[in-house]
Short mmCIF file of C-alpha atoms in Angstrom, two decimals:
data_model
loop_
_atom_site.label_atom_id
_atom_site.label_comp_id
_atom_site.label_asym_id
_atom_site.label_seq_id
_atom_site.Cartn_x
_atom_site.Cartn_y
_atom_site.Cartn_z
CA MET C 1 -37.67 69.36 -44.56
CA SER C 2 -35.51 67.02 -46.16
CA ALA C 3 -34.38 66.39 -49.47
CA GLY C 4 -32.08 63.28 -51.01
CA GLU C 5 -31.65 61.44 -53.51
CA THR C 6 -29.53 57.92 -53.23
CA PHE C 7 -28.48 55.39 -56.48
CA ARG C 8 -27.12 51.65 -55.93
CA GLU C 9 -25.82 49.33 -58.43
CA VAL C 10 -25.98 46.35 -57.93
CA GLN C 11 -23.90 43.45 -59.47
CA ASP C 12 -24.44 40.03 -58.51
CA ALA C 13 -21.05 37.16 -58.54
CA SER C 14 -20.98 35.09 -61.01
CA VAL C 15 -21.61 31.94 -59.10
CA VAL C 16 -21.15 28.23 -60.31
CA THR C 17 -22.32 25.09 -58.50
CA ALA C 18 -22.04 21.20 -59.02
CA GLU C 19 -26.03 20.33 -58.85
CA PRO C 20 -27.91 23.80 -60.37
CA THR C 21 -31.58 24.34 -60.47
CA PRO C 22 -32.18 25.32 -64.12
CA ALA C 23 -29.09 26.78 -64.86
CA ASN C 24 -24.96 26.16 -63.00
CA PHE C 25 -24.01 29.91 -64.55
CA HIS C 26 -26.74 32.35 -62.81
CA GLU C 27 -25.53 36.01 -63.14
CA GLY C 28 -27.83 39.10 -62.05
CA ALA C 29 -27.77 42.82 -61.66
CA THR C 30 -30.05 45.58 -59.91
CA SER C 31 -30.01 49.59 -60.64
CA ASP C 32 -31.95 51.29 -57.93
CA GLY C 33 -32.49 54.94 -57.70
CA THR C 34 -34.47 57.63 -55.53
CA SER C 35 -35.36 60.75 -54.70
CA HIS C 36 -37.43 62.25 -51.86
CA VAL C 37 -38.36 64.78 -49.30
CA THR C 38 -39.42 63.91 -46.24
CA GLY C 39 -40.21 66.65 -42.33
CA GLY C 40 -42.81 68.06 -40.80
CA LEU C 41 -45.89 70.44 -42.08
CA LEU C 42 -47.74 71.57 -39.06
CA ASP C 43 -48.59 71.42 -35.79
CA LEU C 44 -51.38 68.70 -34.50
CA PRO C 45 -52.45 69.33 -31.24
CA GLY C 46 -50.30 66.23 -30.14
CA GLY C 47 -47.81 66.35 -32.52
CA GLU C 48 -46.09 67.19 -35.33
CA PHE C 49 -48.01 66.88 -39.30
CA SER C 50 -45.42 64.34 -40.55
CA ALA C 51 -44.94 63.93 -44.41
CA ALA C 52 -42.56 61.99 -47.49
CA ALA C 53 -43.06 61.94 -50.02
CA GLY C 54 -40.77 60.77 -53.27
CA TYR C 55 -39.37 58.95 -57.22
CA GLU C 56 -37.81 55.60 -57.80
CA HIS C 57 -36.26 54.22 -60.19
CA ARG C 58 -34.93 50.42 -60.29
CA ARG C 59 -34.33 47.75 -63.08
CA GLU C 60 -33.72 44.35 -62.26
CA GLU C 61 -32.41 41.85 -64.50
CA GLY C 62 -31.40 38.20 -64.85
CA SER C 63 -29.28 35.23 -66.74
CA PHE C 64 -28.93 31.66 -66.16
CA THR C 65 -27.01 29.75 -68.48
CA PRO C 66 -26.76 26.11 -69.06
CA SER C 67 -23.82 24.01 -68.67
CA GLU C 68 -22.96 21.72 -72.11
CA TYR C 69 -23.90 18.46 -70.38
CA GLN C 70 -26.68 20.45 -69.36
CA ARG C 71 -28.13 21.85 -72.59
CA LEU C 72 -27.48 18.45 -74.07
CA GLY C 73 -29.57 16.45 -71.81
CA GLN C 74 -26.29 14.09 -70.78
CA GLY C 75 -26.72 11.80 -67.42
CA ARG C 76 -30.26 11.21 -66.17
CA SER C 77 -31.52 14.72 -66.59
CA VAL C 78 -33.98 16.30 -69.96
CA PRO C 79 -32.06 18.75 -71.63
CA ILE C 80 -31.79 22.36 -69.95
CA GLN C 81 -32.19 25.56 -71.61
CA GLY C 82 -30.69 29.14 -70.67
CA ALA C 83 -33.02 32.80 -69.57
CA GLN C 84 -33.08 35.60 -69.88
CA GLY C 85 -34.45 39.22 -69.34
CA GLU C 86 -34.98 42.31 -66.89
CA TYR C 87 -37.27 44.50 -66.64
CA ASN C 88 -37.50 47.57 -64.39
CA THR C 89 -40.00 50.13 -62.21
CA ASN C 90 -40.77 53.39 -61.59
CA GLU C 91 -42.94 53.85 -58.63
CA ILE C 92 -44.23 57.66 -56.68
CA PHE C 93 -44.79 57.62 -52.79
CA GLY C 94 -46.39 59.41 -50.46
CA GLU C 95 -46.97 58.71 -46.31
CA PHE C 96 -48.02 60.65 -43.37
CA LEU C 97 -48.39 61.19 -39.37
CA ALA C 98 -51.23 62.44 -38.13
CA PRO C 99 -50.65 62.82 -34.12
CA LEU C 100 -54.58 64.21 -34.09
CA PHE C 101 -54.45 64.51 -29.65
CA ASN C 102 -52.78 65.26 -26.03
CA PRO C 103 -52.36 62.66 -23.79
CA HIS C 104 -51.22 65.70 -21.70
CA TRP C 105 -54.64 67.22 -21.66
CA ASP C 106 -56.98 65.05 -20.15
CA LEU C 107 -59.31 64.07 -21.68
CA PRO C 108 -61.45 61.30 -21.18
CA GLY C 109 -62.01 59.03 -24.18
CA LEU C 110 -58.47 60.68 -25.78
CA HIS C 111 -55.61 60.05 -24.36
CA ARG C 112 -54.05 59.86 -27.58
CA LEU C 113 -54.80 59.04 -30.80
CA ASP C 114 -52.96 58.79 -33.59
CA VAL C 115 -53.62 58.38 -37.82
CA THR C 116 -51.33 57.44 -40.02
CA ALA C 117 -51.67 56.75 -44.36
CA LYS C 118 -49.14 55.18 -47.41
CA VAL C 119 -49.09 55.60 -50.72
CA ARG C 120 -47.56 53.91 -53.19
CA HIS C 121 -48.08 53.40 -57.43
CA VAL C 122 -45.46 51.05 -59.01
CA ASP C 123 -45.88 51.48 -63.07
CA ASN C 124 -43.80 48.10 -63.89
CA SER C 125 -42.86 47.13 -67.38
CA VAL C 126 -44.07 43.56 -67.83
CA ALA C 127 -47.04 43.15 -64.54
CA GLY C 128 -48.12 46.90 -65.82
CA GLY C 129 -49.46 49.35 -62.49
CA PHE C 130 -50.72 48.72 -59.50
CA THR C 131 -51.76 51.18 -56.04
CA ALA C 132 -50.53 50.19 -52.67
CA TYR C 133 -52.20 51.60 -49.60
CA THR C 134 -52.09 51.59 -45.88
CA TYR C 135 -54.22 53.55 -43.61
CA GLY C 136 -54.58 52.82 -39.56
CA LEU C 137 -54.87 54.35 -36.07
CA GLN C 138 -53.22 53.92 -32.61
CA TYR C 139 -56.41 55.05 -30.56
CA GLU C 140 -55.78 55.55 -26.42
CA PRO C 141 -58.56 55.96 -24.29
CA PHE C 142 -57.07 55.97 -21.32
CA ALA C 143 -52.78 55.39 -20.91
CA GLY C 144 -52.07 51.81 -20.33
CA ILE C 145 -54.74 50.74 -23.34
CA GLN C 146 -54.54 51.12 -26.84
CA LEU C 147 -56.81 49.87 -29.52
CA ARG C 148 -54.98 49.81 -33.27
CA GLY C 149 -56.06 48.63 -36.34
CA ASN C 150 -55.38 49.34 -40.03
CA LYS C 151 -56.23 48.82 -43.66
CA THR C 152 -53.60 47.14 -46.69
CA GLN C 153 -53.54 46.64 -50.47
CA SER C 154 -50.06 44.85 -51.50
CA MET C 155 -48.77 43.67 -54.21
CA ARG C 156 -45.65 40.89 -54.93
CA ALA C 157 -44.01 41.07 -58.52
CA PRO C 158 -43.16 38.34 -60.57
CA SER C 159 -39.85 37.88 -60.53
CA ILE C 160 -37.28 37.15 -63.03
CA ALA C 161 -37.82 33.62 -63.04
CA GLU C 162 -40.94 33.43 -63.17
CA LEU C 163 -41.31 35.34 -66.15
CA TYR C 164 -38.65 34.70 -68.85
CA THR C 165 -38.03 30.68 -67.96
CA SER C 166 -36.99 29.17 -71.62
CA LEU C 167 -39.18 26.07 -72.41
CA GLN C 168 -37.77 22.52 -70.72
CA PRO C 169 -39.29 19.46 -70.86
CA ALA C 170 -39.88 17.76 -68.01
CA TYR C 171 -41.85 14.50 -67.63
CA TYR C 172 -45.45 14.41 -64.66
CA ASN C 173 -47.43 12.49 -63.49
CA ILE C 174 -50.87 13.04 -64.32
CA PRO C 175 -53.48 12.48 -62.56
CA GLU C 176 -57.31 11.65 -63.80
CA VAL C 177 -60.12 13.50 -61.35
CA CYS C 178 -62.96 11.51 -64.09
CA SER C 179 -61.98 8.44 -63.25
CA VAL C 180 -64.61 5.87 -61.60
CA SER C 181 -62.02 5.96 -57.76
CA ALA C 182 -62.68 9.97 -58.45
CA ILE C 183 -65.26 11.76 -60.03
CA ASN C 184 -67.48 11.89 -56.71
CA GLY C 185 -64.34 13.51 -54.99
CA GLY C 186 -63.10 17.33 -54.95
CA SER C 187 -63.19 20.36 -53.54
CA ASN C 188 -66.68 20.70 -55.47
CA PRO C 189 -68.37 17.30 -56.11
CA ALA C 190 -71.85 18.45 -58.20
CA THR C 191 -69.34 20.43 -60.65
CA ARG C 192 -66.49 17.75 -60.91
CA ARG C 193 -69.38 14.86 -62.64
CA ARG C 194 -70.90 17.66 -64.26
CA ASN C 195 -68.41 19.13 -66.59
CA CYS C 196 -66.49 14.97 -66.53
CA ASP C 197 -70.09 13.98 -68.05
CA ALA C 198 -69.38 16.86 -70.62
CA PHE C 199 -66.14 15.82 -71.34
CA PHE C 200 -66.67 11.35 -71.81
CA GLN C 201 -69.20 13.15 -74.48
CA ALA C 202 -66.68 14.90 -76.52
CA TYR C 203 -64.28 12.04 -76.76
CA SER C 204 -66.17 8.45 -78.07
CA GLY C 205 -63.31 6.86 -76.96
CA ALA C 206 -63.54 7.52 -73.15
CA ASP C 207 -65.00 4.80 -71.74
CA PRO C 208 -66.50 6.66 -68.33
CA ALA C 209 -65.50 2.55 -66.94
CA THR C 210 -62.36 2.19 -67.67
CA PHE C 211 -60.66 5.99 -68.13
CA GLN C 212 -57.95 6.44 -64.95
CA ALA C 213 -54.64 8.75 -65.43
CA ALA C 214 -51.42 6.82 -67.52
CA PRO C 215 -49.41 4.25 -65.80
CA THR C 216 -45.91 6.07 -66.99
CA ASN C 217 -45.31 9.62 -66.59
CA THR C 218 -45.65 11.16 -69.47
CA LEU C 219 -43.58 14.73 -71.55
CA GLY C 220 -44.68 17.92 -70.60
CA SER C 221 -43.14 20.90 -70.50
CA THR C 222 -42.35 24.21 -67.53
CA ASN C 223 -42.23 27.29 -68.74
CA GLY C 224 -42.46 31.15 -66.85
CA TYR C 225 -44.90 33.81 -68.70
CA THR C 226 -43.83 37.20 -69.52
CA GLY C 227 -48.32 37.31 -69.65
CA LEU C 228 -48.05 37.27 -65.09
CA LYS C 229 -50.33 39.64 -63.56
CA ASN C 230 -48.98 40.89 -60.01
CA GLU C 231 -49.56 39.12 -56.50
CA LYS C 232 -52.74 41.33 -55.07
CA ALA C 233 -53.58 41.08 -51.43
CA LYS C 234 -56.16 42.85 -49.50
CA SER C 235 -56.07 42.27 -45.19
CA TRP C 236 -56.91 44.77 -42.34
CA THR C 237 -56.64 44.13 -38.53
CA ALA C 238 -57.36 45.08 -35.38
CA GLY C 239 -56.15 43.92 -32.19
CA ILE C 240 -55.69 46.01 -27.96
CA VAL C 241 -52.65 46.60 -26.62
CA MET C 242 -53.15 47.09 -22.73
CA ALA C 243 -50.22 47.88 -19.82
CA PRO C 244 -51.57 49.19 -17.06
CA ASP C 245 -49.90 51.42 -14.66
CA TRP C 246 -50.88 49.94 -11.51
CA LEU C 247 -49.21 46.74 -12.47
CA LYS C 248 -46.50 47.51 -14.09
CA GLY C 249 -44.43 44.90 -16.13
CA LEU C 250 -47.72 43.47 -17.52
CA ARG C 251 -48.02 43.50 -20.92
CA VAL C 252 -51.26 41.87 -22.36
CA ALA C 253 -51.84 42.09 -26.48
CA ALA C 254 -54.82 40.66 -29.11
CA ASP C 255 -54.87 41.22 -32.75
CA TRP C 256 -57.18 39.48 -35.88
CA TYR C 257 -56.07 39.02 -39.15
CA ASP C 258 -58.01 38.44 -41.55
CA ILE C 259 -56.02 38.53 -45.09
CA GLU C 260 -56.33 37.23 -49.18
CA ILE C 261 -53.82 36.38 -51.28
CA THR C 262 -55.27 36.50 -54.94
CA ASP C 263 -53.71 35.63 -58.48
CA VAL C 264 -51.27 34.09 -56.74
CA ILE C 265 -47.98 34.13 -58.60
CA THR C 266 -46.94 29.74 -59.21
CA ARG C 267 -46.22 26.60 -61.81
CA LEU C 268 -48.59 24.86 -61.46
CA SER C 269 -48.74 22.03 -60.41
CA PRO C 270 -50.60 18.85 -62.91
CA ASN C 271 -52.83 17.94 -60.07
CA ASP C 272 -53.01 21.67 -60.00
CA ILE C 273 -54.30 21.66 -63.74
CA ILE C 274 -56.64 18.57 -63.77
CA THR C 275 -58.61 19.93 -60.39
CA GLY C 276 -58.82 23.94 -61.69
CA CYS C 277 -59.54 22.27 -64.93
CA PHE C 278 -63.01 19.28 -63.57
CA ASP C 279 -63.24 21.29 -60.19
CA ASN C 280 -64.35 24.50 -61.81
CA ASP C 281 -67.63 26.43 -62.71
CA ASN C 282 -65.78 28.39 -65.83
CA PHE C 283 -66.56 25.44 -67.97
CA ASN C 284 -67.18 25.20 -71.24
CA ALA C 285 -68.55 22.17 -72.69
CA GLY C 286 -68.69 22.66 -76.12
CA ASP C 287 -65.34 22.99 -76.47
CA VAL C 288 -63.64 20.48 -73.74
CA PRO C 289 -60.71 20.71 -75.52
CA ASN C 290 -60.05 24.00 -74.35
CA ALA C 291 -63.21 24.52 -71.88
CA ASN C 292 -61.42 26.93 -69.72
CA ARG C 293 -57.28 28.06 -69.38
CA PHE C 294 -56.85 25.27 -67.08
CA CYS C 295 -58.16 22.32 -69.60
CA SER C 296 -56.09 24.26 -72.37
CA LEU C 297 -52.73 23.35 -70.84
CA VAL C 298 -53.53 20.02 -71.43
CA THR C 299 -52.80 18.15 -74.49
CA ARG C 300 -55.50 15.34 -75.09
CA ASP C 301 -55.41 12.37 -77.54
CA PRO C 302 -58.14 12.63 -79.76
CA LEU C 303 -60.77 10.29 -78.74
CA THR C 304 -59.33 8.13 -76.42
CA GLY C 305 -59.02 11.64 -74.44
CA ALA C 306 -55.82 9.88 -72.26
CA ALA C 307 -53.56 13.09 -71.52
CA ILE C 308 -50.51 13.31 -73.95
CA ASP C 309 -48.74 16.34 -72.79
CA ILE C 310 -49.41 18.92 -70.24
CA LYS C 311 -48.04 22.09 -69.91
CA THR C 312 -47.18 23.25 -65.86
CA GLN C 313 -45.95 27.53 -66.77
CA TYR C 314 -45.94 30.18 -64.27
CA GLY C 315 -49.53 31.41 -63.97
CA ASN C 316 -51.85 33.07 -61.79
CA GLY C 317 -54.16 31.26 -60.20
CA PRO C 318 -54.45 29.92 -56.57
CA VAL C 319 -56.60 32.04 -54.06
CA LEU C 320 -55.40 31.69 -50.28
CA MET C 321 -57.47 32.67 -47.67
CA PHE C 322 -55.90 33.38 -43.77
CA ARG C 323 -58.59 34.92 -40.71
CA GLY C 324 -57.18 33.74 -37.11
CA TRP C 325 -55.74 35.17 -33.34
CA THR C 326 -52.75 35.81 -32.20
CA ALA C 327 -52.27 36.32 -28.79
CA GLU C 328 -49.49 37.58 -26.09
CA VAL C 329 -48.87 38.01 -22.43
CA ASP C 330 -45.25 39.06 -21.21
CA TYR C 331 -44.82 39.65 -17.55
CA ARG C 332 -41.93 41.19 -15.74
CA LEU C 333 -40.75 40.28 -12.06
CA ASP C 334 -38.97 41.96 -9.80
CA LEU C 335 -37.86 39.73 -7.25
CA ASN C 336 -35.36 42.91 -5.84
CA ARG C 337 -32.39 40.65 -4.82
CA PHE C 338 -33.31 37.46 -5.98
CA GLY C 339 -33.28 39.00 -9.18
CA LYS C 340 -35.84 39.26 -12.22
CA LEU C 341 -38.99 36.74 -13.40
CA ASP C 342 -40.15 36.46 -17.22
CA VAL C 343 -42.86 34.64 -18.31
CA GLY C 344 -44.74 34.54 -21.23
CA PHE C 345 -47.24 33.53 -23.33
CA TYR C 346 -48.40 33.14 -27.09
CA GLY C 347 -50.99 31.45 -28.13
CA TYR C 348 -51.39 30.91 -32.45
CA MET C 349 -55.12 30.36 -33.28
CA PRO C 350 -56.20 30.33 -36.89
CA LYS C 351 -59.88 30.14 -37.52
CA ASN C 352 -59.99 30.12 -40.94
CA ARG C 353 -57.16 28.94 -43.92
CA GLY C 354 -57.96 27.91 -47.28
CA GLN C 355 -56.77 27.39 -50.16
CA ALA C 356 -58.67 27.58 -54.18
CA ALA C 357 -57.01 26.92 -57.39
CA ASN C 358 -59.08 30.11 -58.71
CA ALA C 359 -61.28 32.24 -57.47
CA ASP C 360 -63.80 30.23 -58.85
CA VAL C 361 -62.90 27.32 -57.14
CA PRO C 362 -64.02 27.13 -53.49
CA PHE C 363 -62.20 27.19 -50.45
CA VAL C 364 -60.28 24.09 -49.24
CA GLU C 365 -59.84 24.58 -45.94
CA GLN C 366 -57.19 23.85 -43.63
CA VAL C 367 -57.18 24.89 -40.36
CA GLY C 368 -57.66 21.14 -37.97
CA THR C 369 -55.77 19.00 -40.33
CA PHE C 370 -51.84 17.73 -40.02
CA ASN C 371 -50.86 21.90 -42.36
CA GLU C 372 -53.20 24.17 -40.05
CA PRO C 373 -53.17 22.94 -36.06
CA LYS C 374 -56.70 24.68 -34.19
CA ARG C 375 -54.28 25.45 -31.37
CA GLN C 376 -50.67 26.67 -31.43
CA PHE C 377 -49.43 28.06 -27.97
CA ARG C 378 -46.06 28.62 -26.15
CA TRP C 379 -45.32 29.62 -22.49
CA THR C 380 -41.77 30.94 -21.45
CA ALA C 381 -40.35 31.01 -18.01
CA GLN C 382 -36.87 33.10 -17.47
CA HIS C 383 -34.96 33.86 -14.42
CA ARG C 384 -32.33 35.86 -14.27
CA ILE C 385 -29.69 36.82 -11.11
CA GLY C 386 -26.54 38.08 -11.08
CA ASN C 387 -23.94 37.08 -14.93
CA TRP C 388 -26.87 33.67 -14.65
CA SER C 389 -29.83 33.20 -16.84
CA THR C 390 -31.84 29.57 -16.55
CA GLY C 391 -34.97 29.26 -18.78
CA PHE C 392 -37.92 27.31 -19.35
CA ALA C 393 -40.12 26.65 -22.93
CA ALA C 394 -43.09 24.70 -23.28
CA ASN C 395 -44.59 24.65 -26.86
CA TYR C 396 -48.53 22.51 -26.99
CA THR C 397 -49.98 21.62 -30.94
CA SER C 398 -53.60 20.73 -30.62
CA SER C 399 -55.41 16.94 -32.64
CA ALA C 400 -55.85 17.83 -35.77
CA GLN C 401 -56.78 15.35 -38.62
CA SER C 402 -55.07 14.07 -42.51
CA SER C 403 -58.45 15.90 -43.67
CA LEU C 404 -61.36 17.97 -42.79
CA VAL C 405 -63.08 14.81 -44.51
CA ALA C 406 -61.24 11.54 -43.82
CA THR C 407 -63.06 9.13 -41.18
CA PRO C 408 -61.37 5.57 -39.99
CA GLU C 409 -62.65 3.48 -43.23
CA SER C 410 -60.45 6.34 -45.32
CA ARG C 411 -57.12 5.48 -42.78
CA GLN C 412 -56.75 3.69 -40.51
CA TYR C 413 -54.88 6.63 -37.97
CA PHE C 414 -56.56 9.70 -39.88
CA VAL C 415 -56.64 11.76 -35.98
CA ARG C 416 -52.85 12.78 -34.43
CA ASP C 417 -53.44 13.93 -30.43
CA SER C 418 -52.09 16.91 -28.72
CA TRP C 419 -48.60 17.08 -28.37
CA THR C 420 -46.50 19.35 -25.95
CA THR C 421 -42.80 20.05 -26.23
CA TRP C 422 -40.52 20.62 -23.45
CA ASP C 423 -37.41 22.97 -23.45
CA ALA C 424 -34.81 24.36 -21.15
CA ASN C 425 -32.04 26.84 -21.52
CA VAL C 426 -28.95 28.72 -18.91
CA SER C 427 -26.09 30.86 -19.60
CA TYR C 428 -23.83 32.40 -17.77
CA ARG C 429 -22.15 35.71 -18.84
CA PHE C 430 -18.45 36.50 -18.13
CA THR C 431 -18.83 39.60 -19.46
CA ASP C 432 -21.08 42.20 -21.37
CA ASN C 433 -19.54 40.90 -24.78
CA ALA C 434 -19.04 37.41 -23.57
CA ARG C 435 -21.53 34.91 -22.83
CA LEU C 436 -21.68 31.15 -22.71
CA ASN C 437 -25.29 29.24 -23.53
CA LEU C 438 -26.25 25.91 -23.18
CA ALA C 439 -29.55 24.95 -24.77
CA ALA C 440 -31.81 21.57 -24.24
CA ILE C 441 -34.46 20.98 -26.91
CA ASN C 442 -37.21 18.22 -26.54
CA LEU C 443 -36.13 18.03 -22.62
CA THR C 444 -38.69 14.75 -22.71
CA ASP C 445 -37.63 13.03 -26.19
CA ASP C 446 -41.22 13.21 -27.40
CA ILE C 447 -40.62 11.90 -31.17
CA GLY C 448 -44.61 13.00 -31.74
CA PRO C 449 -48.09 11.03 -30.61
CA PHE C 450 -48.28 7.73 -31.66
CA PRO C 451 -48.07 6.96 -34.67
CA TYR C 452 -46.91 9.83 -35.91
CA VAL C 453 -43.29 10.93 -35.81
CA LEU C 454 -43.41 15.12 -35.77
CA ASP C 455 -39.07 15.15 -34.36
CA SER C 456 -37.54 12.78 -35.40
CA LEU C 457 -33.86 14.62 -33.08
CA GLY C 458 -35.93 14.13 -30.58
CA ARG C 459 -33.44 15.13 -28.05
CA ARG C 460 -30.93 17.16 -28.05
CA PHE C 461 -28.16 19.95 -26.38
CA MET C 462 -26.24 23.04 -27.78
CA MET C 463 -23.70 24.68 -26.89
CA SER C 464 -22.53 28.49 -27.85
CA LEU C 465 -20.31 30.74 -26.50
CA ARG C 466 -20.66 34.26 -28.02
CA TYR C 467 -17.53 37.01 -27.90
CA LYS C 468 -18.20 40.75 -29.22
CA PHE C 469 -15.48 42.05 -31.01
CA GLN C 470 -15.42 46.21 -30.64
#
């Protein structure tokens, strides 16, 4: 059994930059103290039951000070104000590892079973309390085959900037989804139209036939928000790893991921606010200016309904979701006096990836679009003999669309064909401390499927000499 205490404090140097945002002088400090105890508690059939527990206190503070030039809004910038803030956390944590079966027992179907669990409770002076945890197991029915899985709940606390950025003026182009060209669109067209109908009833001077966004930018504002909550993530993963004894050097792994992140902290864009207002089932038609929290961020002309101000503060809102597979295959072939050959494959195959402005708005699916192609693969081969090493790689991206609702009528080239590039490398090791590397990226100089440019640099070469001093 062992115990320990640590304390550290980091003070950032004052920094002056040429083009800062939002300020050109910043200072931050972190203080952290930890006390913990670790050790083995008892012997289990597979080994020692080990555990750890402890307490941590952390303090974060920061400040931002604009120059006089920026504070007065001289040049082409709006005036920028200073900001400062701090928060502290008190955290308690515990974890254990329990190896339940002994591999030497040779029990059929029970070669190895390890159970792990971790928990941490965080009390944040601004964002409140949260309990994060993860638990999982590694199960080997036979030597060389492992099933693994875990379930996790985690969090991210809001940062100093997200909490304490002071009110800053900014110009925005504010979209209007109730215009004739947009009223039947969005992730939930029926909800948008219903809410827009209530909007036109509330503003007698707004004509549905001519209503549209302002042709020029509108002065609004952005600021932090001390009412931010922690981002929350829930996920589970399951996978299999095979490294059979009968084929030395082979390793095959496949994993499934299911992740959902709620209360994502973001600086809401005008589009996020407007769509969050009108594409939302939570819409109080009796009080349209404050129909929901997104609508309340927009100030409108009481007669025409035109947006005359918007507050793009940080907030909790978007929900992110991901589900998909990854796969890996690695094989090392010993060629005896001809060296060693390593071949590998990595595959990324998302099934669902979506984002919604908030939990009440349907997800916008992205798998199959330019942002998230359905398949991304990489094949590698590396041959080593003596001091020489030579390798090749192929990178494949499947075809995709600009959006899942795009058609030839809405966009001429809405489909982007699949794309493959080739890389090569060669290196020579002079000594254990010195190595020369030469790499060629995109050997075929393929910048992308017409008319899209995915690699504007095309074919390029890199050379490096590395030396490790002892």
